[in-house]
Amino acid sequence: MHAVVTHARIADRERAEQFLREQVIPGVSGAPGFVTGHWVNVGGDRGVSISVFESEDAAKQVVDRVQTPPGDVVTIESQEVGEVVGNA
């Protein structure tokens, strides 16, 4: 399994959460190879998400195809794909 780890800076929390519910979560969860996803408010204007997929290719495809919100709502600061080495 591989995960996509995303760090974001949130400029407009209300609009960001609406975009997340209406666009991001359905797009990610409907992607081939999707296993699980978690989107976390880590305080103030920061958010982190971890989405797990069955393969590295599936994870990379999601990074390339998922729509990102306008910069006045959310700025993606980093997005990485890595192998899942453990879970509980």
CSV table of N, CA and C in Angstrom, one decimal:
chain,number,residue,atom,x,y,z
A,1,MET,N,0.8,-1.2,0.0
A,1,MET,CA,0.0,0.0,0.0
A,1,MET,C,0.9,1.2,0.0
A,2,HIS,N,0.3,2.3,-0.6
A,2,HIS,CA,1.0,3.6,-0.6
A,2,HIS,C,0.0,4.7,-0.2
A,3,ALA,N,0.6,5.7,0.4
A,3,ALA,CA,-0.3,6.9,0.9
A,3,ALA,C,0.1,8.2,0.3
A,4,VAL,N,-0.8,9.0,0.1
A,4,VAL,CA,-0.6,10.4,-0.3
A,4,VAL,C,-0.7,11.2,1.0
A,5,VAL,N,0.3,12.0,1.3
A,5,VAL,CA,0.3,12.8,2.5
A,5,VAL,C,0.3,14.3,2.0
A,6,THR,N,-0.7,15.0,2.4
A,6,THR,CA,-0.8,16.4,1.9
A,6,THR,C,-0.8,17.4,3.1
A,7,HIS,N,0.0,18.4,3.0
A,7,HIS,CA,-0.1,19.5,3.9
A,7,HIS,C,-0.6,20.8,3.2
A,8,ALA,N,-1.6,21.4,3.9
A,8,ALA,CA,-2.2,22.6,3.3
A,8,ALA,C,-2.3,23.7,4.2
A,9,ARG,N,-2.3,24.9,3.7
A,9,ARG,CA,-2.5,26.2,4.4
A,9,ARG,C,-3.9,26.6,4.0
A,10,ILE,N,-4.8,26.9,5.0
A,10,ILE,CA,-6.2,27.2,4.8
A,10,ILE,C,-6.5,28.6,5.0
A,11,ALA,N,-7.0,29.3,3.9
A,11,ALA,CA,-7.2,30.7,4.0
A,11,ALA,C,-8.7,31.0,4.4
A,12,ASP,N,-9.6,30.1,4.0
A,12,ASP,CA,-11.0,30.3,4.3
A,12,ASP,C,-11.6,29.0,4.7
A,13,ARG,N,-11.6,28.7,6.0
A,13,ARG,CA,-12.0,27.4,6.5
A,13,ARG,C,-13.4,26.9,6.0
A,14,GLU,N,-14.4,27.8,6.0
A,14,GLU,CA,-15.7,27.4,5.6
A,14,GLU,C,-15.8,27.0,4.2
A,15,ARG,N,-15.2,27.7,3.3
A,15,ARG,CA,-15.2,27.4,1.9
A,15,ARG,C,-14.3,26.1,1.6
A,16,ALA,N,-13.2,26.0,2.4
A,16,ALA,CA,-12.3,24.9,2.3
A,16,ALA,C,-13.0,23.6,2.6
A,17,GLU,N,-13.8,23.6,3.8
A,17,GLU,CA,-14.5,22.4,4.2
A,17,GLU,C,-15.6,22.1,3.2
A,18,GLN,N,-16.2,23.1,2.6
A,18,GLN,CA,-17.3,22.8,1.6
A,18,GLN,C,-16.6,22.1,0.4
A,19,PHE,N,-15.5,22.7,-0.1
A,19,PHE,CA,-14.8,22.1,-1.2
A,19,PHE,C,-14.4,20.7,-0.9
A,20,LEU,N,-13.9,20.5,0.3
A,20,LEU,CA,-13.4,19.1,0.7
A,20,LEU,C,-14.6,18.1,0.7
A,21,ARG,N,-15.7,18.5,1.2
A,21,ARG,CA,-16.9,17.6,1.2
A,21,ARG,C,-17.5,17.3,-0.2
A,22,GLU,N,-17.5,18.4,-1.0
A,22,GLU,CA,-18.2,18.3,-2.3
A,22,GLU,C,-17.3,17.8,-3.4
A,23,GLN,N,-16.0,18.1,-3.3
A,23,GLN,CA,-15.1,17.8,-4.5
A,23,GLN,C,-14.0,16.8,-4.1
A,24,VAL,N,-13.3,17.1,-3.1
A,24,VAL,CA,-12.1,16.3,-2.8
A,24,VAL,C,-12.4,14.9,-2.3
A,25,ILE,N,-13.2,14.8,-1.2
A,25,ILE,CA,-13.5,13.4,-0.7
A,25,ILE,C,-14.2,12.5,-1.7
A,26,PRO,N,-15.2,13.0,-2.4
A,26,PRO,CA,-15.8,12.1,-3.4
A,26,PRO,C,-14.8,11.7,-4.5
A,27,GLY,N,-14.0,12.7,-4.9
A,27,GLY,CA,-13.0,12.4,-6.0
A,27,GLY,C,-11.9,11.4,-5.5
A,28,VAL,N,-11.4,11.5,-4.3
A,28,VAL,CA,-10.4,10.6,-3.8
A,28,VAL,C,-11.0,9.3,-3.5
A,29,SER,N,-12.1,9.2,-2.8
A,29,SER,CA,-12.7,7.9,-2.4
A,29,SER,C,-13.2,7.1,-3.5
A,30,GLY,N,-13.5,7.8,-4.6
A,30,GLY,CA,-14.0,7.1,-5.8
A,30,GLY,C,-12.9,6.6,-6.8
A,31,ALA,N,-11.6,7.0,-6.4
A,31,ALA,CA,-10.5,6.6,-7.3
A,31,ALA,C,-10.2,5.1,-7.2
A,32,PRO,N,-9.7,4.6,-8.3
A,32,PRO,CA,-9.3,3.1,-8.3
A,32,PRO,C,-8.2,2.9,-7.2
A,33,GLY,N,-8.4,1.8,-6.5
A,33,GLY,CA,-7.4,1.5,-5.5
A,33,GLY,C,-7.5,2.1,-4.1
A,34,PHE,N,-8.5,3.0,-3.9
A,34,PHE,CA,-8.7,3.7,-2.7
A,34,PHE,C,-8.9,2.7,-1.5
A,35,VAL,N,-8.3,2.9,-0.4
A,35,VAL,CA,-8.4,2.1,0.8
A,35,VAL,C,-9.1,2.9,1.9
A,36,THR,N,-8.5,4.1,2.3
A,36,THR,CA,-9.0,4.9,3.3
A,36,THR,C,-8.4,6.3,3.2
A,37,GLY,N,-9.1,7.3,3.8
A,37,GLY,CA,-8.6,8.6,3.8
A,37,GLY,C,-9.0,9.4,5.1
A,38,HIS,N,-8.1,10.3,5.5
A,38,HIS,CA,-8.4,11.1,6.7
A,38,HIS,C,-7.9,12.5,6.4
A,39,TRP,N,-8.8,13.5,6.7
A,39,TRP,CA,-8.5,14.9,6.5
A,39,TRP,C,-8.6,15.5,7.9
A,40,VAL,N,-7.5,16.2,8.3
A,40,VAL,CA,-7.4,16.6,9.7
A,40,VAL,C,-7.1,18.1,9.8
A,41,ASN,N,-7.8,18.8,10.7
A,41,ASN,CA,-7.6,20.2,11.0
A,41,ASN,C,-6.5,20.1,12.1
A,42,VAL,N,-5.3,20.5,11.8
A,42,VAL,CA,-4.3,20.5,12.9
A,42,VAL,C,-4.1,21.8,13.6
A,43,GLY,N,-5.1,22.7,13.4
A,43,GLY,CA,-5.0,23.9,14.2
A,43,GLY,C,-4.9,25.1,13.3
A,44,GLY,N,-5.7,26.1,13.6
A,44,GLY,CA,-5.6,27.4,12.9
A,44,GLY,C,-5.8,27.3,11.4
A,45,ASP,N,-4.8,27.6,10.7
A,45,ASP,CA,-4.9,27.6,9.2
A,45,ASP,C,-4.2,26.5,8.6
A,46,ARG,N,-4.0,25.4,9.3
A,46,ARG,CA,-3.3,24.2,8.7
A,46,ARG,C,-4.1,23.0,8.7
A,47,GLY,N,-3.9,22.2,7.6
A,47,GLY,CA,-4.6,20.9,7.5
A,47,GLY,C,-3.7,19.9,6.9
A,48,VAL,N,-3.9,18.6,7.3
A,48,VAL,CA,-3.1,17.5,6.8
A,48,VAL,C,-4.1,16.4,6.3
A,49,SER,N,-3.8,15.7,5.3
A,49,SER,CA,-4.6,14.6,4.9
A,49,SER,C,-3.7,13.4,4.6
A,50,ILE,N,-4.2,12.2,4.8
A,50,ILE,CA,-3.5,11.0,4.5
A,50,ILE,C,-4.5,10.1,3.8
A,51,SER,N,-4.3,9.8,2.6
A,51,SER,CA,-5.1,8.9,1.8
A,51,SER,C,-4.3,7.7,1.4
A,52,VAL,N,-4.9,6.5,1.6
A,52,VAL,CA,-4.2,5.3,1.4
A,52,VAL,C,-4.8,4.5,0.2
A,53,PHE,N,-3.9,4.0,-0.6
A,53,PHE,CA,-4.2,3.3,-1.9
A,53,PHE,C,-3.5,1.9,-2.0
A,54,GLU,N,-4.1,1.1,-2.8
A,54,GLU,CA,-3.6,-0.3,-2.9
A,54,GLU,C,-2.2,-0.3,-3.5
A,55,SER,N,-1.8,0.7,-4.3
A,55,SER,CA,-0.6,0.6,-5.0
A,55,SER,C,0.0,2.1,-5.2
A,56,GLU,N,1.3,2.1,-5.5
A,56,GLU,CA,1.9,3.4,-5.7
A,56,GLU,C,1.4,4.1,-7.0
A,57,ASP,N,1.1,3.3,-8.0
A,57,ASP,CA,0.5,3.9,-9.2
A,57,ASP,C,-0.9,4.5,-8.9
A,58,ALA,N,-1.7,3.9,-8.1
A,58,ALA,CA,-3.0,4.4,-7.8
A,58,ALA,C,-2.9,5.7,-7.0
A,59,ALA,N,-1.9,5.7,-6.1
A,59,ALA,CA,-1.7,7.0,-5.3
A,59,ALA,C,-1.2,8.1,-6.2
A,60,LYS,N,-0.3,7.8,-7.1
A,60,LYS,CA,0.2,8.9,-7.9
A,60,LYS,C,-0.8,9.4,-8.9
A,61,GLN,N,-1.7,8.5,-9.4
A,61,GLN,CA,-2.8,9.0,-10.3
A,61,GLN,C,-3.7,9.9,-9.6
A,62,VAL,N,-4.0,9.7,-8.3
A,62,VAL,CA,-4.9,10.6,-7.6
A,62,VAL,C,-4.2,12.0,-7.4
A,63,VAL,N,-2.9,12.0,-7.1
A,63,VAL,CA,-2.2,13.3,-7.0
A,63,VAL,C,-2.3,14.1,-8.3
A,64,ASP,N,-2.3,13.4,-9.5
A,64,ASP,CA,-2.3,14.1,-10.8
A,64,ASP,C,-3.7,14.5,-11.2
A,65,ARG,N,-4.8,13.8,-10.6
A,65,ARG,CA,-6.1,14.1,-11.2
A,65,ARG,C,-7.0,14.8,-10.2
A,66,VAL,N,-6.8,14.8,-8.9
A,66,VAL,CA,-7.7,15.4,-8.0
A,66,VAL,C,-7.7,17.0,-8.1
A,67,GLN,N,-8.8,17.6,-8.2
A,67,GLN,CA,-9.0,19.0,-8.3
A,67,GLN,C,-8.5,19.7,-7.0
A,68,THR,N,-7.7,20.7,-7.2
A,68,THR,CA,-7.4,21.5,-6.0
A,68,THR,C,-8.2,22.8,-5.9
A,69,PRO,N,-8.5,23.3,-4.7
A,69,PRO,CA,-9.3,24.5,-4.6
A,69,PRO,C,-8.5,25.7,-5.0
A,70,PRO,N,-9.2,26.8,-5.2
A,70,PRO,CA,-8.6,28.0,-5.6
A,70,PRO,C,-7.6,28.5,-4.5
A,71,GLY,N,-6.6,29.2,-4.8
A,71,GLY,CA,-5.5,29.6,-3.9
A,71,GLY,C,-6.1,30.5,-2.8
A,72,ASP,N,-7.2,31.2,-3.1
A,72,ASP,CA,-7.7,32.1,-2.0
A,72,ASP,C,-8.5,31.3,-1.0
A,73,VAL,N,-8.6,30.0,-1.2
A,73,VAL,CA,-9.3,29.1,-0.2
A,73,VAL,C,-8.3,28.2,0.5
A,74,VAL,N,-7.5,27.5,-0.3
A,74,VAL,CA,-6.5,26.6,0.3
A,74,VAL,C,-5.3,26.6,-0.6
A,75,THR,N,-4.1,26.6,0.0
A,75,THR,CA,-2.8,26.4,-0.8
A,75,THR,C,-2.2,25.1,-0.4
A,76,ILE,N,-2.0,24.2,-1.3
A,76,ILE,CA,-1.3,23.0,-1.1
A,76,ILE,C,0.2,23.3,-0.9
A,77,GLU,N,0.7,23.0,0.3
A,77,GLU,CA,2.1,23.3,0.6
A,77,GLU,C,3.0,22.2,0.2
A,78,SER,N,2.6,20.9,0.4
A,78,SER,CA,3.4,19.8,-0.1
A,78,SER,C,2.4,18.6,-0.2
A,79,GLN,N,2.9,17.7,-1.1
A,79,GLN,CA,2.1,16.5,-1.4
A,79,GLN,C,3.1,15.4,-1.8
A,80,GLU,N,3.1,14.3,-1.0
A,80,GLU,CA,4.1,13.3,-1.2
A,80,GLU,C,3.4,11.9,-1.2
A,81,VAL,N,4.0,11.0,-2.0
A,81,VAL,CA,3.5,9.6,-2.1
A,81,VAL,C,4.6,8.8,-1.4
A,82,GLY,N,4.2,7.9,-0.5
A,82,GLY,CA,5.2,7.0,0.2
A,82,GLY,C,4.6,5.7,0.5
A,83,GLU,N,5.4,4.7,0.7
A,83,GLU,CA,5.0,3.4,1.1
A,83,GLU,C,4.5,3.3,2.5
A,84,VAL,N,3.4,2.7,2.7
A,84,VAL,CA,2.9,2.4,4.1
A,84,VAL,C,3.6,1.3,4.7
A,85,VAL,N,4.3,1.5,5.8
A,85,VAL,CA,5.2,0.5,6.4
A,85,VAL,C,4.5,-0.1,7.6
A,86,GLY,N,3.4,0.4,8.0
A,86,GLY,CA,2.7,-0.1,9.2
A,86,GLY,C,1.4,0.6,9.4
A,87,ASN,N,0.5,-0.1,10.0
A,87,ASN,CA,-0.8,0.5,10.4
A,87,ASN,C,-1.4,-0.3,11.6
A,88,ALA,N,-2.4,0.2,12.2
A,88,ALA,CA,-3.0,-0.4,13.3
A,88,ALA,C,-4.6,-0.3,13.3
